[in-house]
mmCIF file of C-alpha atoms in Angstrom:
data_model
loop_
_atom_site.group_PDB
_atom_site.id
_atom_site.type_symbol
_atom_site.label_atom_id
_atom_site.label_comp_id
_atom_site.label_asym_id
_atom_site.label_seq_id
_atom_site.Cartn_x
_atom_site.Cartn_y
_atom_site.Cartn_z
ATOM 1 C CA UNK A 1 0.000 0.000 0.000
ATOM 2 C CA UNK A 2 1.397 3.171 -0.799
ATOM 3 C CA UNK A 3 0.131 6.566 -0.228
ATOM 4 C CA UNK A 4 -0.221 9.365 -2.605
ATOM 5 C CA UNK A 5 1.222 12.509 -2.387
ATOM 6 C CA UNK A 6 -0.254 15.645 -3.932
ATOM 7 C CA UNK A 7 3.432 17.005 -4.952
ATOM 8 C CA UNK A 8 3.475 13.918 -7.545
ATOM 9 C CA UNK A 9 4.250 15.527 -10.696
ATOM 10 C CA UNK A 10 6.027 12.562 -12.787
ATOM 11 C CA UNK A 11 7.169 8.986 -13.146
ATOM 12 C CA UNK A 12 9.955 9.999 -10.503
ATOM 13 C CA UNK A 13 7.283 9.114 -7.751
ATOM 14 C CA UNK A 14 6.764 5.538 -8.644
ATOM 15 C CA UNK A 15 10.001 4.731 -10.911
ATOM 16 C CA UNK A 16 12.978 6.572 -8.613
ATOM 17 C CA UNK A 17 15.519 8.579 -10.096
ATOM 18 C CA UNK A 18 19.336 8.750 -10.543
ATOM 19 C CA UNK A 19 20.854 11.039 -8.130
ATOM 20 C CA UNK A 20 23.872 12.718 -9.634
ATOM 21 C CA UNK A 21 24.850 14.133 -6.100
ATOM 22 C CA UNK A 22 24.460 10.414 -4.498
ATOM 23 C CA UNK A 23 25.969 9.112 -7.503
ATOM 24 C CA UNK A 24 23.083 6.370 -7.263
ATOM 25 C CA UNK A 25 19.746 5.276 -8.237
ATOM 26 C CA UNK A 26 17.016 6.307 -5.643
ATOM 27 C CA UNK A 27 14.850 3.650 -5.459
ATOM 28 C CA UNK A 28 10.921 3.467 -4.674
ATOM 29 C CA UNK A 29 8.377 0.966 -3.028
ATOM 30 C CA UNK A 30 6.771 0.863 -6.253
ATOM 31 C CA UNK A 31 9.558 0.405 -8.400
ATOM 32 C CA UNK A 32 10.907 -2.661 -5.593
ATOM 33 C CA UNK A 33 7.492 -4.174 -6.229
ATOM 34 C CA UNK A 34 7.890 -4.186 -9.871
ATOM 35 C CA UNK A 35 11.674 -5.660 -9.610
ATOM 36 C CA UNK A 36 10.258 -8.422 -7.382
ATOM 37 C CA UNK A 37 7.446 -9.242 -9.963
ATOM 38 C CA UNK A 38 9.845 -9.625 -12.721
ATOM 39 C CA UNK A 39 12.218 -11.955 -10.142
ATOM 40 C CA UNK A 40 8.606 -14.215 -9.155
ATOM 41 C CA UNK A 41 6.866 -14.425 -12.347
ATOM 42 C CA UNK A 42 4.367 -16.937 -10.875
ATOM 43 C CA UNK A 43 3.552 -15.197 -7.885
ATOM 44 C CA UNK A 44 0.986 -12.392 -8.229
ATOM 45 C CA UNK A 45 2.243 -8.667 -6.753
ATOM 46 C CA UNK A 46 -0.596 -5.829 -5.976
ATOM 47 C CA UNK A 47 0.067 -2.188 -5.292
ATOM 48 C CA UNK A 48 -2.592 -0.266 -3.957
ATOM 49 C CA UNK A 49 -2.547 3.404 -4.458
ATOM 50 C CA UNK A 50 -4.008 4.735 -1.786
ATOM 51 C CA UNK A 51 -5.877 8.118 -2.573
ATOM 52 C CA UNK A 52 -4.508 8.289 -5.967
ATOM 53 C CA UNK A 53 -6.190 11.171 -6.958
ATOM 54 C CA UNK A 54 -5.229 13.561 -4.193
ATOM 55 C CA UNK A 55 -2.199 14.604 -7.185
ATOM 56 C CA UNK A 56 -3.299 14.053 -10.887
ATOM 57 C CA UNK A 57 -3.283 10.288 -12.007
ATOM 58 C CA UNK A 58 -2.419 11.143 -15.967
ATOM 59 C CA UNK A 59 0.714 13.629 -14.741
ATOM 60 C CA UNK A 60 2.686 10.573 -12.300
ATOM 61 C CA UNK A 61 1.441 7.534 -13.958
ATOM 62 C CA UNK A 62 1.720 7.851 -17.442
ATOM 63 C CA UNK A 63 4.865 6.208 -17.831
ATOM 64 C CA UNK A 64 3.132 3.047 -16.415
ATOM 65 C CA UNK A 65 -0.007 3.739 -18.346
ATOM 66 C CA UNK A 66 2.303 3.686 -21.812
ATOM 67 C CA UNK A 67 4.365 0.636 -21.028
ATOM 68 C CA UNK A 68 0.990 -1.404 -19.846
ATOM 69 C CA UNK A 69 -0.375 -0.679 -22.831
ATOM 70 C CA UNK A 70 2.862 -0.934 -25.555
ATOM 71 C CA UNK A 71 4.166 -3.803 -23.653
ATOM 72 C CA UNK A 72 7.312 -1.753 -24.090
ATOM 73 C CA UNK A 73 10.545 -1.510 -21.514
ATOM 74 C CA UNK A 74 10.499 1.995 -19.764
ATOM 75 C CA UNK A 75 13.773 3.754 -19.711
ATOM 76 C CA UNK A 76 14.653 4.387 -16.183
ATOM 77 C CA UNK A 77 18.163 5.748 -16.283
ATOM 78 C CA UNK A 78 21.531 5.850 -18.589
ATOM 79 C CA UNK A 79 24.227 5.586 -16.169
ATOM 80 C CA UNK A 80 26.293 2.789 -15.085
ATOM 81 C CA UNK A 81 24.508 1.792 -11.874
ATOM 82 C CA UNK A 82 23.954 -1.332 -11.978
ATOM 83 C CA UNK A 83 22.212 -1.796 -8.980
ATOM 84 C CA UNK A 84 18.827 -0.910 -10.653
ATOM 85 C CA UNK A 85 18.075 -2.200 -15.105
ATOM 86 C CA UNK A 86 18.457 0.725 -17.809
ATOM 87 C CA UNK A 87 15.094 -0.273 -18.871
ATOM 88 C CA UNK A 88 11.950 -2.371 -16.676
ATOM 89 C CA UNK A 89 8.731 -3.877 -18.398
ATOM 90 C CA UNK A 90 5.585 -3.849 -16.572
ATOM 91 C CA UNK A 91 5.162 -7.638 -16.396
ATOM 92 C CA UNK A 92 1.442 -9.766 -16.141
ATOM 93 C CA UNK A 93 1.888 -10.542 -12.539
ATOM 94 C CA UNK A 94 1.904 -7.257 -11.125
ATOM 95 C CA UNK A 95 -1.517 -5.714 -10.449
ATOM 96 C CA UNK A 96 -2.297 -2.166 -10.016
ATOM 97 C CA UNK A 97 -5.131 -0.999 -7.823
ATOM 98 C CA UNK A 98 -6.047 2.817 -6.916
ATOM 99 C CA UNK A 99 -8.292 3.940 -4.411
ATOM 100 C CA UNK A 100 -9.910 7.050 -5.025
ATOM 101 C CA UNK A 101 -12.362 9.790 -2.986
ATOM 102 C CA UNK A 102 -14.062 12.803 -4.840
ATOM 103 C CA UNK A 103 -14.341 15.647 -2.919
ATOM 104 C CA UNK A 104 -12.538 19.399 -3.008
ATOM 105 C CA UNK A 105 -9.003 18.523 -2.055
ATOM 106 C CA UNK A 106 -8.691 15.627 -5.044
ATOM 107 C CA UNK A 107 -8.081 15.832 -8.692
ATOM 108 C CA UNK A 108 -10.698 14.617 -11.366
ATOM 109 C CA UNK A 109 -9.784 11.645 -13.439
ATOM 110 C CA UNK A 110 -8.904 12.104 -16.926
ATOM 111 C CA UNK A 111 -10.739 10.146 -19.846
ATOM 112 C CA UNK A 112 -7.135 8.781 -20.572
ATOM 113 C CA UNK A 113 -6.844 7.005 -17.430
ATOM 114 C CA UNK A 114 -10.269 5.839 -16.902
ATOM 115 C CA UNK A 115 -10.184 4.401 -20.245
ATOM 116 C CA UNK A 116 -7.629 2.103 -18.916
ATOM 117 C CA UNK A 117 -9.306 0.937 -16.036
ATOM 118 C CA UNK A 118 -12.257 -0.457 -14.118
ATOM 119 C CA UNK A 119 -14.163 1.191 -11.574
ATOM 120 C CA UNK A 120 -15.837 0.097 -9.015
ATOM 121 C CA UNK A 121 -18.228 1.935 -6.247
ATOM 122 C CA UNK A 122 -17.550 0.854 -3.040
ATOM 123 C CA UNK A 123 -20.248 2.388 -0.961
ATOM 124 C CA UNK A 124 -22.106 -0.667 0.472
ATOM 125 C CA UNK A 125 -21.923 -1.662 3.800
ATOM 126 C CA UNK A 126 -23.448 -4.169 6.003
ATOM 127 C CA UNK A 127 -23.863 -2.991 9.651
ATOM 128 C CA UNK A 128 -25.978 -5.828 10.647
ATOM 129 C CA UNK A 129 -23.101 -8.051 10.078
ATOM 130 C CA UNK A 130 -20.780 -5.277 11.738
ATOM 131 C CA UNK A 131 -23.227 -5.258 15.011
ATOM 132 C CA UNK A 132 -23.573 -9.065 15.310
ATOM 133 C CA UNK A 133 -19.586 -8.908 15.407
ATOM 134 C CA UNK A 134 -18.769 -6.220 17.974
ATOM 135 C CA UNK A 135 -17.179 -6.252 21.291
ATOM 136 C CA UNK A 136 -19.937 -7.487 23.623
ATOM 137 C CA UNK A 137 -19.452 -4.875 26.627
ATOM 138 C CA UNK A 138 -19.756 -2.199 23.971
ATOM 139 C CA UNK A 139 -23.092 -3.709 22.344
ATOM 140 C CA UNK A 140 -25.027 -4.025 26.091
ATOM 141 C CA UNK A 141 -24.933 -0.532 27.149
ATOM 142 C CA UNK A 142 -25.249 0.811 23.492
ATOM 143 C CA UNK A 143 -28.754 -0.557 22.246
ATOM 144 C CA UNK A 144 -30.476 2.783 22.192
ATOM 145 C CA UNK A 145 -27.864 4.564 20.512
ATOM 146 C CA UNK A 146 -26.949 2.168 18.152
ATOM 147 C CA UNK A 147 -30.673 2.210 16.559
ATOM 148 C CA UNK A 148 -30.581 5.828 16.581
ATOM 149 C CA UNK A 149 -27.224 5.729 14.480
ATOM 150 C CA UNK A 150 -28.355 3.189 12.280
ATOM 151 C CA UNK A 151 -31.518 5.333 11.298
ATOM 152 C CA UNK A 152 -29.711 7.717 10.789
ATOM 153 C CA UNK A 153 -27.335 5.847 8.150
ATOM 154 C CA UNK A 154 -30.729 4.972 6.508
ATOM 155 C CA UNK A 155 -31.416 8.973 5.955
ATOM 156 C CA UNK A 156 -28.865 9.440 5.116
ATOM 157 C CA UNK A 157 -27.868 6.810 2.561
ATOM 158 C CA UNK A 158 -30.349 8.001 -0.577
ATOM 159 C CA UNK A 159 -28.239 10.645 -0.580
ATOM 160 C CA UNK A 160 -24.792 9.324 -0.644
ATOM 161 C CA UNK A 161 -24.014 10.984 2.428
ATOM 162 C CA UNK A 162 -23.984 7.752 4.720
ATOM 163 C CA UNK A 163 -21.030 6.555 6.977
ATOM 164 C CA UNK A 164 -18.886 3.706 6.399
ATOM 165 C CA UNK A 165 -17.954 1.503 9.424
ATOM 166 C CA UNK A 166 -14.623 3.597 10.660
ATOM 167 C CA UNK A 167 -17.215 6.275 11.225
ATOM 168 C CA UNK A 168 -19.669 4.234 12.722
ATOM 169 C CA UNK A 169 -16.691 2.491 14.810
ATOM 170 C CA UNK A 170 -15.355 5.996 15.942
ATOM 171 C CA UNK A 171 -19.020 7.108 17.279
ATOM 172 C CA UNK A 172 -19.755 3.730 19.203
ATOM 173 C CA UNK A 173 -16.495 3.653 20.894
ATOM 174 C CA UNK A 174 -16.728 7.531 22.067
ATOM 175 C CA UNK A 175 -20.502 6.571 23.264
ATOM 176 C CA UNK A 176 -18.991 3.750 24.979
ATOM 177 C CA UNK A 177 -16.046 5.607 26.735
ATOM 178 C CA UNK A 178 -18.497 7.903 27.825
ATOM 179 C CA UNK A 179 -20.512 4.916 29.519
ATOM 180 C CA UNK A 180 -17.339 3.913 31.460
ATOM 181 C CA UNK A 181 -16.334 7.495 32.685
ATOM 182 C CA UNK A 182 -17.259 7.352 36.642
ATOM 183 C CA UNK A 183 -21.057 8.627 36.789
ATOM 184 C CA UNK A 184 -20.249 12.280 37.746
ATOM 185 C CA UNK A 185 -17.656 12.830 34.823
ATOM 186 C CA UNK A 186 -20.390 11.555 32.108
ATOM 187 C CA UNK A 187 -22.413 13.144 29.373
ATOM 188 C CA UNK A 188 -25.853 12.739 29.644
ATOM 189 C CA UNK A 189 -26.892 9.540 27.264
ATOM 190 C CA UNK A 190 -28.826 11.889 24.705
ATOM 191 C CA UNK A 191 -26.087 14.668 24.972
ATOM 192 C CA UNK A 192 -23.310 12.260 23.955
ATOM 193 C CA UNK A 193 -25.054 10.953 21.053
ATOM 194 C CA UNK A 194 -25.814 14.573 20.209
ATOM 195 C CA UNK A 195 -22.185 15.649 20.046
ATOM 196 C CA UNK A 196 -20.916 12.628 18.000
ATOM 197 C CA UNK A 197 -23.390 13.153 15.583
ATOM 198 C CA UNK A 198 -22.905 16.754 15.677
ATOM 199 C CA UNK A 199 -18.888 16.495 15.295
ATOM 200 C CA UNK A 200 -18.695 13.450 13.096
ATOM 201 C CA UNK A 201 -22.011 13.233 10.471
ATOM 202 C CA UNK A 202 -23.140 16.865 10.190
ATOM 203 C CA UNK A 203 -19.167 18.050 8.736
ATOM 204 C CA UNK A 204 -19.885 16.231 5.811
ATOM 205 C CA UNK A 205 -23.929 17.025 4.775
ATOM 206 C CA UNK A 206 -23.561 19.457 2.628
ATOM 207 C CA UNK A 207 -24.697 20.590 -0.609
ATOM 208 C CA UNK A 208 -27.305 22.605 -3.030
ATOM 209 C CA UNK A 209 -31.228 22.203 -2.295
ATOM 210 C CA UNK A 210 -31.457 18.175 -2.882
ATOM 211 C CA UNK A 211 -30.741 17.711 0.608
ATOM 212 C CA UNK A 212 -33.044 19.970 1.814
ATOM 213 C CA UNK A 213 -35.530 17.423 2.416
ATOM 214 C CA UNK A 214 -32.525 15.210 4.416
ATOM 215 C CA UNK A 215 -32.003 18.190 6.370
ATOM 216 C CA UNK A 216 -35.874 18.444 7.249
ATOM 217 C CA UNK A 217 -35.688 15.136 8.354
#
């Protein structure tokens, strides 16, 4: 797994670079992964790049993009360092995977890009599963506010505006802290579900006047 950065301007990110002040090859995670999956041709290699879009996709991955699709070496370096190839192929083991989020501080994907790729919506999740698997202590003093939270995921969800379950994990275990606290140090029951919704679901509703009638509700 490697995370994007948004200074990501080239192929420098992924591929490395030849330092002429080192007098070496600087190498990445990426391009390790890719040496590895041309050593282990039977074994399969996946890189996930995590929030791929926070710098633009076409700009630092085009490189790849070419030699995926030319099945053509990419020139790395002309030195003599021999510690990393001239030239690397992007071989059929090695499997790229991007995760992406679209909101204000993330870059649009190009047509170029997505027409190399498949995409996939990953905004499904299944809480009843997530429940029936929780730490017992938590589940017997949260009953009451776990409905309340899961109605509320059900509002919000036409909308595309529900939680996932690190959300939903963050607000049970600050109810449940709360329940532990000695009795004078506590939040009232309703005022502690009233601040985690307030501080963790109500940051992220916004928009024009389609979720007027969410907000009404």
């Amino acid at each position: 797994i490697i995370p994007v950065r948004p200074d990501w301007m080239d192929g420098t990110a992924l591929f490395g670079y030849y330092s002429s002040f080192e007098k070496r090859y600087v190498k990445t995670e990426f391009l390790n992964m890719l040496l590895s999956a041309i050593e282990e041709r039977d074994k399969p290699h996946f890189v996930v790049l995590d929030e791929m879009n926070l710098a633009r996709v076409e700009y630092y991955l085009s490189d790849y993009l070419s030699g995926v699709e030319s099945r053509k070496p990419i020139l790395l370096h002309q030195t003599d360092d021999e510690s990393v190839p001239r030239e690397i192929e992007i071989p059929h083991n090695f499997y790229l995977i991007g995760t992406i989020n679209t909101d204000e501080t993330t870059h649009s994907i190009s047509d170029k890009v997505l027409d190399r790729a498949f995409v996939m919506t990953l905004s499904d999740v299944d809480f009843s599963s997530f429940w029936t698997s929780y730490d017992p202590r938590a589940k017997e003093l949260l009953q009451e506010e776990w409905q309340v939270l899961l109605e509320l995921h059900e509002m919000l969800q036409p909308y595309d505006l529900h939680f996932g379950y690190r959300t939903m994990n963050e607000m049970l275990q600050k109810l449940y802290k709360n329940k532990i606290l000695p009795k004078d140090l506590q939040f009232v029951e309703k005022e502690a579900l009233d601040r985690v919704i307030s501080e963790k679901v109500l940051p992220k509703i916004r928009g024009d006047e389609r979720v007027e009638s969410l907000l009404e509700s």
